[in-house]
Coordinates of C-alpha atoms in Angstrom, one line a residue:
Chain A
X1 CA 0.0 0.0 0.0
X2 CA 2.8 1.9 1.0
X3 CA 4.4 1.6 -2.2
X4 CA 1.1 2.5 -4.5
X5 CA 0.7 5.7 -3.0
X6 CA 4.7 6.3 -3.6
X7 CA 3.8 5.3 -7.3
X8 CA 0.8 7.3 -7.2
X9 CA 2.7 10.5 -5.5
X10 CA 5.5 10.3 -7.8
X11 CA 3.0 9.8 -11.3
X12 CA 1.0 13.1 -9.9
X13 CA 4.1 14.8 -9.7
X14 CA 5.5 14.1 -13.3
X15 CA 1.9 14.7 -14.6
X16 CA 1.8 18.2 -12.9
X17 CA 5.6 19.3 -13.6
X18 CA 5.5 18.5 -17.1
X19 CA 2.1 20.0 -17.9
X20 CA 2.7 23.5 -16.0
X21 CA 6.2 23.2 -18.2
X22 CA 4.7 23.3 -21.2
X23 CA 2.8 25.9 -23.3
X24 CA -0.6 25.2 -24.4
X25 CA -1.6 23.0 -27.1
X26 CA -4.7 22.3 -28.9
X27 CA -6.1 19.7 -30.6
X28 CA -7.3 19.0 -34.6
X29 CA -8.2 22.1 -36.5
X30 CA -11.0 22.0 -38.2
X31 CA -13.4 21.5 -35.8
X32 CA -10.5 19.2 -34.5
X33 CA -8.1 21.7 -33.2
X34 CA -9.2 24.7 -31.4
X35 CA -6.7 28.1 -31.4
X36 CA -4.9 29.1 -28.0
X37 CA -5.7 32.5 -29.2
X38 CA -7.7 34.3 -32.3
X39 CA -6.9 37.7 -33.6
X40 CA -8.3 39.7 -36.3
X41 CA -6.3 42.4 -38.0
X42 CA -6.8 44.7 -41.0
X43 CA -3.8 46.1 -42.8
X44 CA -3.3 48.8 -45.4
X45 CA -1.1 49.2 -48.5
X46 CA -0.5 52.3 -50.3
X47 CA 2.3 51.2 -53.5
X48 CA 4.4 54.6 -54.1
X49 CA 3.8 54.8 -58.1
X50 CA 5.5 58.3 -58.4
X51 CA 3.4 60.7 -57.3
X52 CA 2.3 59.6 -53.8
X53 CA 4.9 59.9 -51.3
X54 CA 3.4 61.5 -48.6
X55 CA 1.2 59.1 -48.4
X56 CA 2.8 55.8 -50.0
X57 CA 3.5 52.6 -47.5
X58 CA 5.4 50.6 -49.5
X59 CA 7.9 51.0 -52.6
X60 CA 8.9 48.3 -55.5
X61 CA 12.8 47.7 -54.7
X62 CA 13.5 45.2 -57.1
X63 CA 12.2 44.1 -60.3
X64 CA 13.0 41.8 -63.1
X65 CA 15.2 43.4 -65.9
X66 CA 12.1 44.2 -68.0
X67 CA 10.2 46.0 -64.8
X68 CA 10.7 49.5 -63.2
X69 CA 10.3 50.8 -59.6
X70 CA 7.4 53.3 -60.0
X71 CA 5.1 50.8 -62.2
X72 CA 4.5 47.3 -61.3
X73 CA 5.8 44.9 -63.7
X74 CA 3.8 43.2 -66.3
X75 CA 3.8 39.6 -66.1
X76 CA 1.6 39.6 -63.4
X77 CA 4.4 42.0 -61.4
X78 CA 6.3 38.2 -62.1
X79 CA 9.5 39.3 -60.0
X80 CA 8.7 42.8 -57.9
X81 CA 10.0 42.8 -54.5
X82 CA 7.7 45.4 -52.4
X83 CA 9.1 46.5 -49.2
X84 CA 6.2 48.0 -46.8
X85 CA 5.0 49.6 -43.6
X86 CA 1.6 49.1 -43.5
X87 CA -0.5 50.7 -40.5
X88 CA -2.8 47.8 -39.0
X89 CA -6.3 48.6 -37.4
X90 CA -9.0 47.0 -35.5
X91 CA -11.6 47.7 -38.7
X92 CA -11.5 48.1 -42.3
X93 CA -10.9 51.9 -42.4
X94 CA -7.4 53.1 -43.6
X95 CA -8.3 56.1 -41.0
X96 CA -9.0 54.2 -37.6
X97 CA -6.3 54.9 -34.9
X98 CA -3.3 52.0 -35.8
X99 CA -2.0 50.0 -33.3
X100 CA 0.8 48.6 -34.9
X101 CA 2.4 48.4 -38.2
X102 CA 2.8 45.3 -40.4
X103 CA 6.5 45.4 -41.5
X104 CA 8.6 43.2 -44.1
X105 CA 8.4 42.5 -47.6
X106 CA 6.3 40.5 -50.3
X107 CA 7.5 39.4 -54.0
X108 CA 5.1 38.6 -56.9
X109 CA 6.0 35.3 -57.7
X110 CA 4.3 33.8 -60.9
X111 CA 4.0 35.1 -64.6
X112 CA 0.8 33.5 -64.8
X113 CA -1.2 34.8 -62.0
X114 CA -1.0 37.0 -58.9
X115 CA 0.6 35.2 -56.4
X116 CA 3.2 36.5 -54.2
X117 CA 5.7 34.8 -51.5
X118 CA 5.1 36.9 -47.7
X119 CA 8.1 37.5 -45.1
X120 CA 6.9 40.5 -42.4
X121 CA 6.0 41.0 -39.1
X122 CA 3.1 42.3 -37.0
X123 CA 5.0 45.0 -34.8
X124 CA 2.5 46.2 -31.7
X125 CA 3.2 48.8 -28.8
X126 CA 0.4 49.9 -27.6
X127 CA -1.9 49.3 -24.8
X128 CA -3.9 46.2 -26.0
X129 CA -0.6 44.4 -27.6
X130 CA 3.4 44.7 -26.8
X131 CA 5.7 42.6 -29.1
X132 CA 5.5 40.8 -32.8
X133 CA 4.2 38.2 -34.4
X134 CA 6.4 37.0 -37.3
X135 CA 4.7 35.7 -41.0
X136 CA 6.0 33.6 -43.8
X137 CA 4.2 31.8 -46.8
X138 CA 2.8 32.0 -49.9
X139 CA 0.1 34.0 -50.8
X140 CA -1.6 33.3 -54.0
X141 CA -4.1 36.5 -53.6
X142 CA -6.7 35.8 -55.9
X143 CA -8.2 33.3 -54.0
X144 CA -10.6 34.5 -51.9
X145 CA -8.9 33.2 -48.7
X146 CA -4.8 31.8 -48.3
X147 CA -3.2 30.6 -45.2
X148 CA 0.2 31.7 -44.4
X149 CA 1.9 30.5 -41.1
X150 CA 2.8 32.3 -37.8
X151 CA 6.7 31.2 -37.0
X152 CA 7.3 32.8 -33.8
X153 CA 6.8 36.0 -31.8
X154 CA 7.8 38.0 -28.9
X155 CA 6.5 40.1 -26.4
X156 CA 3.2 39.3 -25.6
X157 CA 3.7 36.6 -28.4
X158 CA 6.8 35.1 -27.2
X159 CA 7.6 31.7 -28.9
X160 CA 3.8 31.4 -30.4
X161 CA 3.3 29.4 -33.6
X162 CA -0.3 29.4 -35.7
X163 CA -1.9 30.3 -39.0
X164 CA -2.9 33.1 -40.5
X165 CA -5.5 33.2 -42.9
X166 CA -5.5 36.2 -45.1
X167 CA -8.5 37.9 -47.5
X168 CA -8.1 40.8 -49.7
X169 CA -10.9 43.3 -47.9
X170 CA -10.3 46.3 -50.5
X171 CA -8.4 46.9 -53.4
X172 CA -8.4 50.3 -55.6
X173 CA -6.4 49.6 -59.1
X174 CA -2.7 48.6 -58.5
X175 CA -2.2 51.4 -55.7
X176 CA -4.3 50.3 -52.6
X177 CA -5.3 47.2 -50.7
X178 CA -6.2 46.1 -47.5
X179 CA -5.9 42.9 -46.2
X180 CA -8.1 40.8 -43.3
X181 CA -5.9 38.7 -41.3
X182 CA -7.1 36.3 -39.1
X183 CA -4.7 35.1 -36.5
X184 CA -5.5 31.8 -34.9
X185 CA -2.6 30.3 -32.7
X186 CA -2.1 26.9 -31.0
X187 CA 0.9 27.3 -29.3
X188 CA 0.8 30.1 -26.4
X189 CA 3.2 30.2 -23.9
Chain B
X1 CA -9.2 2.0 -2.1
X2 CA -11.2 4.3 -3.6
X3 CA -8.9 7.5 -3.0
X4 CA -6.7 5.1 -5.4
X5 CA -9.2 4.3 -8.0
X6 CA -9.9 8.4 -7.7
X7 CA -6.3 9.1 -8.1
X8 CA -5.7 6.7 -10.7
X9 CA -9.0 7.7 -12.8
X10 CA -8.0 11.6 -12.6
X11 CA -3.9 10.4 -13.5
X12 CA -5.5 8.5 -16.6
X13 CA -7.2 11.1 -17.4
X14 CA -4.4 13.6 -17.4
X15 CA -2.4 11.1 -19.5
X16 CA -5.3 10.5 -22.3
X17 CA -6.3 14.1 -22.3
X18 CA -2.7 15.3 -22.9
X19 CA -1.7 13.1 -25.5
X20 CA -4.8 13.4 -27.5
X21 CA -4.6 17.3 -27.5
X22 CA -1.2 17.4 -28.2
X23 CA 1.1 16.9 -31.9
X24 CA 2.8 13.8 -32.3
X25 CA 6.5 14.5 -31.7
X26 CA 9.3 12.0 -32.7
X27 CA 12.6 10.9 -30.6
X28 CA 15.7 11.9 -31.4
X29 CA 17.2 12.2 -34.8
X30 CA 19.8 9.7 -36.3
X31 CA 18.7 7.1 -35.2
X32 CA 17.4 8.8 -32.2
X33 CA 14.5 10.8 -33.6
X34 CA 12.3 9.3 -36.5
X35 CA 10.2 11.5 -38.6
X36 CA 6.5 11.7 -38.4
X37 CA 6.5 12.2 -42.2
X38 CA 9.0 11.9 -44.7
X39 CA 8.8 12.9 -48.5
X40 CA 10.8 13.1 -51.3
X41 CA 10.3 16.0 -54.0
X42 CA 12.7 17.3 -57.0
X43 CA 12.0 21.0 -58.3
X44 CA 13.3 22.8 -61.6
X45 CA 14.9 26.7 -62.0
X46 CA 15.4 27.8 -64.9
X47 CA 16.7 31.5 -64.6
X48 CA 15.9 34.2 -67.3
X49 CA 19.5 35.1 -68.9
X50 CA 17.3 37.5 -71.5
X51 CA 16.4 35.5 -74.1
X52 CA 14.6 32.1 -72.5
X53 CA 11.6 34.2 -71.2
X54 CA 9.0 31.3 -72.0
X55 CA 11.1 28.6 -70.7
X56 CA 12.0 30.3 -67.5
X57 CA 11.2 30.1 -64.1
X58 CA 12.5 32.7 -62.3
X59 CA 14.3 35.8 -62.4
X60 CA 17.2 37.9 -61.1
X61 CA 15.3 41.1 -59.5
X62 CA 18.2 42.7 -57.5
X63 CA 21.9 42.8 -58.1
X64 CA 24.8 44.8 -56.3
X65 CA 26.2 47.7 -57.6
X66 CA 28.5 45.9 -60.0
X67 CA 25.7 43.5 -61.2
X68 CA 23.0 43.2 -63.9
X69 CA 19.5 41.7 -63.9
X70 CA 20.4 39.4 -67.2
X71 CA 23.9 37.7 -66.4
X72 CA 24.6 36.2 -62.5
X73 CA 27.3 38.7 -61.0
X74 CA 30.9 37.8 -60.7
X75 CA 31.9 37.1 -57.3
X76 CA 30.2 34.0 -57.3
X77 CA 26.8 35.6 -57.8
X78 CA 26.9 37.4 -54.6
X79 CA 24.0 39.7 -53.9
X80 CA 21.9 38.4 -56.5
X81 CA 18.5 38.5 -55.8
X82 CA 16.1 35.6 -58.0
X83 CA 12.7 35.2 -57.7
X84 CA 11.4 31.6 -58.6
X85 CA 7.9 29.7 -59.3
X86 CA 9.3 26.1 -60.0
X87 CA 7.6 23.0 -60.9
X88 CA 7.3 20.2 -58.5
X89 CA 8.1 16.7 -59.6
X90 CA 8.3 13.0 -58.0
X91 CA 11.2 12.3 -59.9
X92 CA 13.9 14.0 -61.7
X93 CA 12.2 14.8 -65.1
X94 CA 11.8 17.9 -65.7
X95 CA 8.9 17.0 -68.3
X96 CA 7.1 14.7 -65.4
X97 CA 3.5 16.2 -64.3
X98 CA 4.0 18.7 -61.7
X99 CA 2.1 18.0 -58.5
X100 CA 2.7 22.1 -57.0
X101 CA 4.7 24.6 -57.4
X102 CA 8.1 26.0 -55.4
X103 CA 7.3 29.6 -54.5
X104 CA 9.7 32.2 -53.0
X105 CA 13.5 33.5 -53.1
X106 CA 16.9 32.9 -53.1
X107 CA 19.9 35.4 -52.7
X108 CA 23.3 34.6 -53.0
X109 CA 25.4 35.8 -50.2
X110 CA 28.6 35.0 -49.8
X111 CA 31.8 36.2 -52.2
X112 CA 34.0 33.8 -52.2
X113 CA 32.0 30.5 -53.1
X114 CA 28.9 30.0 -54.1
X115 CA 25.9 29.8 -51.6
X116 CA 22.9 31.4 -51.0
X117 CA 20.1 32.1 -48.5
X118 CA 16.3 30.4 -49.1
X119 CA 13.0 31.9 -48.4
X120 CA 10.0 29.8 -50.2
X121 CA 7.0 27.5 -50.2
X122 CA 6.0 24.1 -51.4
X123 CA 2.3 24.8 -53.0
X124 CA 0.3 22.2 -53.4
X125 CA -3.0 21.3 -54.8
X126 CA -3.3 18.0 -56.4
X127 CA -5.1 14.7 -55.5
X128 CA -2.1 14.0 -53.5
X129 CA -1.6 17.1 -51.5
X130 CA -3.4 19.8 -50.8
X131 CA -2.1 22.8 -48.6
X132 CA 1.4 24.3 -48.3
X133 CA 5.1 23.9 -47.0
X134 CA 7.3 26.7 -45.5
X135 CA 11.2 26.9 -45.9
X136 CA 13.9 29.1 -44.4
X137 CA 17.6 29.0 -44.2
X138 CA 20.7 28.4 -45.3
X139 CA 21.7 27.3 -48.7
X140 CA 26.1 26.8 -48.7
X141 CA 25.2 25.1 -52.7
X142 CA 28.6 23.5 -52.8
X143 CA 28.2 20.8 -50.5
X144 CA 26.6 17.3 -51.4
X145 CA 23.9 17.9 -48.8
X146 CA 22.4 20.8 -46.6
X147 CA 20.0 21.0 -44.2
X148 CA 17.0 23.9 -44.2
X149 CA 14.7 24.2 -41.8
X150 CA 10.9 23.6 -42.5
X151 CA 9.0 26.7 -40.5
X152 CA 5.6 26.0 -41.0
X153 CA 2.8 24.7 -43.0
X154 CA -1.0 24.6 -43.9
X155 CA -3.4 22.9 -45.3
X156 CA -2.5 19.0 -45.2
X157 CA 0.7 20.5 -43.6
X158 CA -0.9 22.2 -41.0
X159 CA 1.7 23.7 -37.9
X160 CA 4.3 21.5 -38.9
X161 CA 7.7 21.6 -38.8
X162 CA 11.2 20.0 -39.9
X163 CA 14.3 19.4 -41.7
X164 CA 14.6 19.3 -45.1
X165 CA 18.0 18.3 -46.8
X166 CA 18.8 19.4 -50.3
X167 CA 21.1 18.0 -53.0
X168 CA 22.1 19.3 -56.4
X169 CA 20.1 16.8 -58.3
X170 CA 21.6 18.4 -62.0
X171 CA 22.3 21.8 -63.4
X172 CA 23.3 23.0 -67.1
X173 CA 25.3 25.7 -67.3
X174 CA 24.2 28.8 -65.5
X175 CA 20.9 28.7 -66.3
X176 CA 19.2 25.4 -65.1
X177 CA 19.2 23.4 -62.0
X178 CA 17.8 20.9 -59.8
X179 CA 17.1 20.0 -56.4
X180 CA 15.9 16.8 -54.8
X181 CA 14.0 17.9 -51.3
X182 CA 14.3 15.2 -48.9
X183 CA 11.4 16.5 -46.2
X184 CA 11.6 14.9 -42.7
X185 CA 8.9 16.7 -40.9
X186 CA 9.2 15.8 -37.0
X187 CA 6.1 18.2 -35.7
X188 CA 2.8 16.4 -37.5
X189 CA -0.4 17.7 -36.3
Chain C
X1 CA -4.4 -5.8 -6.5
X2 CA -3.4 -7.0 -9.8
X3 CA -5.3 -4.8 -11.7
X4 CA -4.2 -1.1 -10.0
X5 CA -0.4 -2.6 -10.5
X6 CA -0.8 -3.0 -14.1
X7 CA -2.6 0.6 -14.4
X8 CA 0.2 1.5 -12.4
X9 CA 2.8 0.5 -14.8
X10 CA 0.7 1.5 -17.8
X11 CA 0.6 4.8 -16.2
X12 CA 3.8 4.7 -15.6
X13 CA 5.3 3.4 -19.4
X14 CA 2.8 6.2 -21.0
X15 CA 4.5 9.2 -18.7
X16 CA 8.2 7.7 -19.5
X17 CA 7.7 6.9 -23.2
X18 CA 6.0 10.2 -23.6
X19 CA 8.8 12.4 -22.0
X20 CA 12.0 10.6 -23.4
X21 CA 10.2 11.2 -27.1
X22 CA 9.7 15.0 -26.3
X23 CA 12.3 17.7 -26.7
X24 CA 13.1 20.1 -23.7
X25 CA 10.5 22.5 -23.4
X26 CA 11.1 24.9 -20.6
X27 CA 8.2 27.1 -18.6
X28 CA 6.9 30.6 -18.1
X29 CA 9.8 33.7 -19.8
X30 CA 10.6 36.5 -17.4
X31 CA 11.6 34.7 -14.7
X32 CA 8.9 32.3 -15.2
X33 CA 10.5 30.7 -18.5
X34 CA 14.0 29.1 -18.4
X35 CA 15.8 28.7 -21.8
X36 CA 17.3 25.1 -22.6
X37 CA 20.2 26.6 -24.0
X38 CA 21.8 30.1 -24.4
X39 CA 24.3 31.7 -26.4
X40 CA 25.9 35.0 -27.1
X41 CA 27.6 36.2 -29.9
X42 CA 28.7 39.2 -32.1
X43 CA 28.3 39.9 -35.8
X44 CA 30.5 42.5 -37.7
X45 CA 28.6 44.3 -40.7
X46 CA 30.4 46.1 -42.8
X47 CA 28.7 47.4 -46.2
X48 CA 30.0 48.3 -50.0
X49 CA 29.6 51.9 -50.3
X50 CA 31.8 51.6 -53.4
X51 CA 35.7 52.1 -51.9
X52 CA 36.0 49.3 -50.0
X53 CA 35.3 46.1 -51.8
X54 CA 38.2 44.1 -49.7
X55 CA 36.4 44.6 -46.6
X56 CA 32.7 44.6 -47.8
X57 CA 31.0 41.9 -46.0
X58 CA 27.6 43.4 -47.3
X59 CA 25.8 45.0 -50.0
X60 CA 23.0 46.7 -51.0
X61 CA 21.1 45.0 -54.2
X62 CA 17.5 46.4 -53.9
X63 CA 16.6 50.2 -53.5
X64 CA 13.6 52.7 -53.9
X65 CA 13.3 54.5 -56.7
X66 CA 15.4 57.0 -55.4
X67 CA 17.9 55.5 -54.1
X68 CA 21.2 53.7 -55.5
X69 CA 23.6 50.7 -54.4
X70 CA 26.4 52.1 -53.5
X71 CA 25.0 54.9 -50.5
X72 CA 21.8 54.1 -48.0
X73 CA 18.6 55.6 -49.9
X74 CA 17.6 58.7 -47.2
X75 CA 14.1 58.5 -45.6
X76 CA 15.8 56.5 -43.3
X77 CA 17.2 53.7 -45.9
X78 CA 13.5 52.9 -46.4
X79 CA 13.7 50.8 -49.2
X80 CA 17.5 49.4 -48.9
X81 CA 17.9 45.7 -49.4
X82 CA 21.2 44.5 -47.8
X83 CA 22.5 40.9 -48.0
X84 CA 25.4 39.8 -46.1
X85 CA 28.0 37.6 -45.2
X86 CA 29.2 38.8 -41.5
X87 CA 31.8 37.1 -39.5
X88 CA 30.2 36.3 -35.9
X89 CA 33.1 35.9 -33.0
X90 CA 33.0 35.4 -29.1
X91 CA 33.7 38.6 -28.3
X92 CA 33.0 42.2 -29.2
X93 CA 36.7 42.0 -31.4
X94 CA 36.3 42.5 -35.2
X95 CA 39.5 40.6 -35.7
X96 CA 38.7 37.7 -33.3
X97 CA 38.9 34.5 -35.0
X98 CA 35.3 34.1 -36.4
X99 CA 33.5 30.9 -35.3
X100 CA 30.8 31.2 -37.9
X101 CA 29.3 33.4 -40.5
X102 CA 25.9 35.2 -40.2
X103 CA 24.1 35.1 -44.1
X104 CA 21.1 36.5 -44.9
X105 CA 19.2 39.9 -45.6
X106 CA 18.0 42.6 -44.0
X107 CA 15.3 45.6 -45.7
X108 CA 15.0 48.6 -44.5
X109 CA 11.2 49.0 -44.0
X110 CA 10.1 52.6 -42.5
X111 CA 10.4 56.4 -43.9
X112 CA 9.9 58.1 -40.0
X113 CA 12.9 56.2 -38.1
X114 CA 15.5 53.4 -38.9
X115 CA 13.6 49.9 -38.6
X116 CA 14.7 46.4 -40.7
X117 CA 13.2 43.1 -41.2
X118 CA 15.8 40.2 -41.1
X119 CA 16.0 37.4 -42.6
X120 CA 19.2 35.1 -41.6
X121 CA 20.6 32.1 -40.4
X122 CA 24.2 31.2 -38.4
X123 CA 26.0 29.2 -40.2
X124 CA 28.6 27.2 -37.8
X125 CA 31.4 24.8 -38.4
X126 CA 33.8 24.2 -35.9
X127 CA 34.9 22.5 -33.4
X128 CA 32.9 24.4 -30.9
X129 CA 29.1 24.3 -33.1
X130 CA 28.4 22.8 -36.5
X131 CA 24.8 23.4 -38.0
X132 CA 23.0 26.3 -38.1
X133 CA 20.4 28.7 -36.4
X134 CA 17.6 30.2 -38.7
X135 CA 16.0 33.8 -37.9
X136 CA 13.6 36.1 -38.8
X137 CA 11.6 39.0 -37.6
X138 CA 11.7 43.1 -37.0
X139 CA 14.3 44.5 -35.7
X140 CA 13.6 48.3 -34.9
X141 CA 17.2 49.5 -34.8
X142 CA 17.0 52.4 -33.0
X143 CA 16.0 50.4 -29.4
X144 CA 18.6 49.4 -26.9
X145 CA 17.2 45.9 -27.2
X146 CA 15.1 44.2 -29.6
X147 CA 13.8 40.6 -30.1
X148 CA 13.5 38.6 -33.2
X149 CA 12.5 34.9 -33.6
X150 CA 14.6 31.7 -33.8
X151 CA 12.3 30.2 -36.7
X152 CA 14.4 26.6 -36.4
X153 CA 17.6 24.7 -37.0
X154 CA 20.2 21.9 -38.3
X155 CA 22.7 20.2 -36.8
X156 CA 23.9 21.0 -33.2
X157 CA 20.6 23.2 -33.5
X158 CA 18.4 20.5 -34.8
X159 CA 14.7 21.7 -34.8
X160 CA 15.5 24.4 -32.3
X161 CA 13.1 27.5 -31.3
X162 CA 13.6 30.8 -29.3
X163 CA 13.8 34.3 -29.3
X164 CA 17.0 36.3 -29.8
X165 CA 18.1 39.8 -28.5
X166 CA 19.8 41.8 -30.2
X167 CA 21.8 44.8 -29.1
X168 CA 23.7 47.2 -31.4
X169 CA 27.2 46.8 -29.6
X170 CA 29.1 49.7 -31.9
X171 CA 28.3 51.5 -35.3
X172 CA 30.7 53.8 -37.2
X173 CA 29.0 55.8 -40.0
X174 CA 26.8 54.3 -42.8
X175 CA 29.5 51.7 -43.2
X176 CA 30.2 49.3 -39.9
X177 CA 28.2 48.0 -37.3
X178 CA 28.2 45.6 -34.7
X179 CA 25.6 43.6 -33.2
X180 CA 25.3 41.4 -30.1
X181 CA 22.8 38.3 -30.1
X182 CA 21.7 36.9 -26.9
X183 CA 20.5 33.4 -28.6
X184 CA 18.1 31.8 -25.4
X185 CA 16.5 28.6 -26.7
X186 CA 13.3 27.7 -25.2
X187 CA 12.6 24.0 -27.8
X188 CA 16.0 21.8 -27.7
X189 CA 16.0 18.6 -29.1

């Protein structure tokens, strides 16, 4: 008896140290596996074409040898690297308060269609959120909704992983666009 | 007895609970840790050199100073910058029915040899795979075989993550190579 | 009897198995989380401004429309795109013995202040490490400290995450910098 509850005590233990040591998981997606945490962002791109400056986000800072940097390359922009600072708000107007900018760089990737390969960050310091959450994946933006995946974060998203799904909210000719992103994690810390 | 049984029930519990909410994870590697999933790709760049603009596959898009978009730079191509959408094949024909795309970047970064680092996605949407890989890290092009890291994924691919080794498969001149992708993905949700 | 025994040892073989096959994780950051592994190291930057091509250990190969490759666009280098090869030593030493090489990219991506987004990896091989560390995230130069992620790694650094800190240790001009990474792993396999 004696050495059940031994057993017993020393099981608990094990069970208890290694669950408090580790972040939270959840299970399937899809019904299956439920996000640690679910976020919804919109962010706003304003290309530079020339004439916009003031109020330009991003700028074209490569191209292929047939492109330039103040039109977007034909081709389906096949080869444009577009660096950007985008402001992020809590709804889908350009002039809501931001809190935080989306920061990094996307290149149109296909000569066939608009799709386009995503490495940037969501940079916060404000009241609701302090740190980053850090993006890569393809984003073949015609499709109504793409997945791209969350590979880390600090702050108040220290060592989180997830998906993002994005959507195109808005776009106005080849000089605005917004983006919906919906952040669902599974691993918080 | 029945604090036991109590005990024992909750323990189980804990146990079931745990394991069912949480990604399978594999041992240690060589020997030690085993893969949850392991596949083998090969994928085809063909780089535009000015006059193979239907054949080709991706592009340079940014060069140092002393560089050009058309011809790899001297200095064992360092700072090029080439954007790539490359078909994916289960063997090593180029000619074999793609089953996705390899979507991102590569940029060359070192002057005295040849090696690069790689930013880009496995896209998939066939019978056998639907969903996406994601790729990061370092490409030193000279050795046999190199190891990447696999940051992510969707879809069928959903949170995982891996090693992927790479092997110069073939290439033809400057202008064509290939890779075989050996994926071991140790994070399968 | 019999019967709580061989739940016992079921219990027991489920906890064991479970924890041998799982890598490190540690718990809460900030006191509360304990890295599995930390590092420090510094990384020497030195960029092509057209004079010093012996030293270079960096260029610029994408810019805004108006800037060029050879001097940092103004507007804060928004728009530069800077690959590089840096030595990394032990200490804060530019002529240290390097122990590794730090390759990657980094774009500068804001008009108001300096801010980058890196993409990079470690590259190791000697005696002390061999693999390599794979990062990514913002890196908003002008703080004291700032964190990135570690997305993953090979070798030594075999599936590895964490966050790293970087500090900017010394700068001279537009052409030499030094950073310091605090590397703390919190996933060790």
């Amino acid at each position: 008896m004696k050495l059940i509850s031994t057993l017993l005590f020393f099981l608990l233990l094990i069970s208890l140290t290694y669950s408090s040591a580790t972040p939270t998981r959840s299970g399937k997606r899809d019904r299956v596996h439920e996000p640690c945490k679910r976020l919804v962002f919109y962010f706003h791109d304003i290309i530079y074409n020339g004439h916009n400056s003031k109020n330009a986000t991003s700028a074209i800072v490569g191209t292929p040898a047939w492109g330039n940097r103040t039109i977007l390359a034909n081709q389906n922009h096949f080869g444009d690297l577009v660096v950007f600072d985008d402001p992020i708000t809590l709804d889908n107007n350009l002039h809501s308060r931001p809190i935080g900018r989306a920061q990094g760089f996307y290149i149109y990737d296909k000569k066939e269609i608009f799709t386009a390969w995503l490495g940037f960050s969501f940079v916060f310091n404000s009241t609701q959120h302090k740190g980053s959450i850090n993006f890569a994946g393809a984003d073949p933006l015609m499709n109504k909704t793409r997945d791209i995946s969350v590979i880390g974060g600090t702050g108040d998203f220290f060592m989180t992983r997830g998906v993002a799904t994005l959507s195109t909210d808005s776009f106005e000719g080849e000089v605005y666009f917004r983006l919906r992103a919906e952040i669902n994690l599974y691993e918080c810390w």
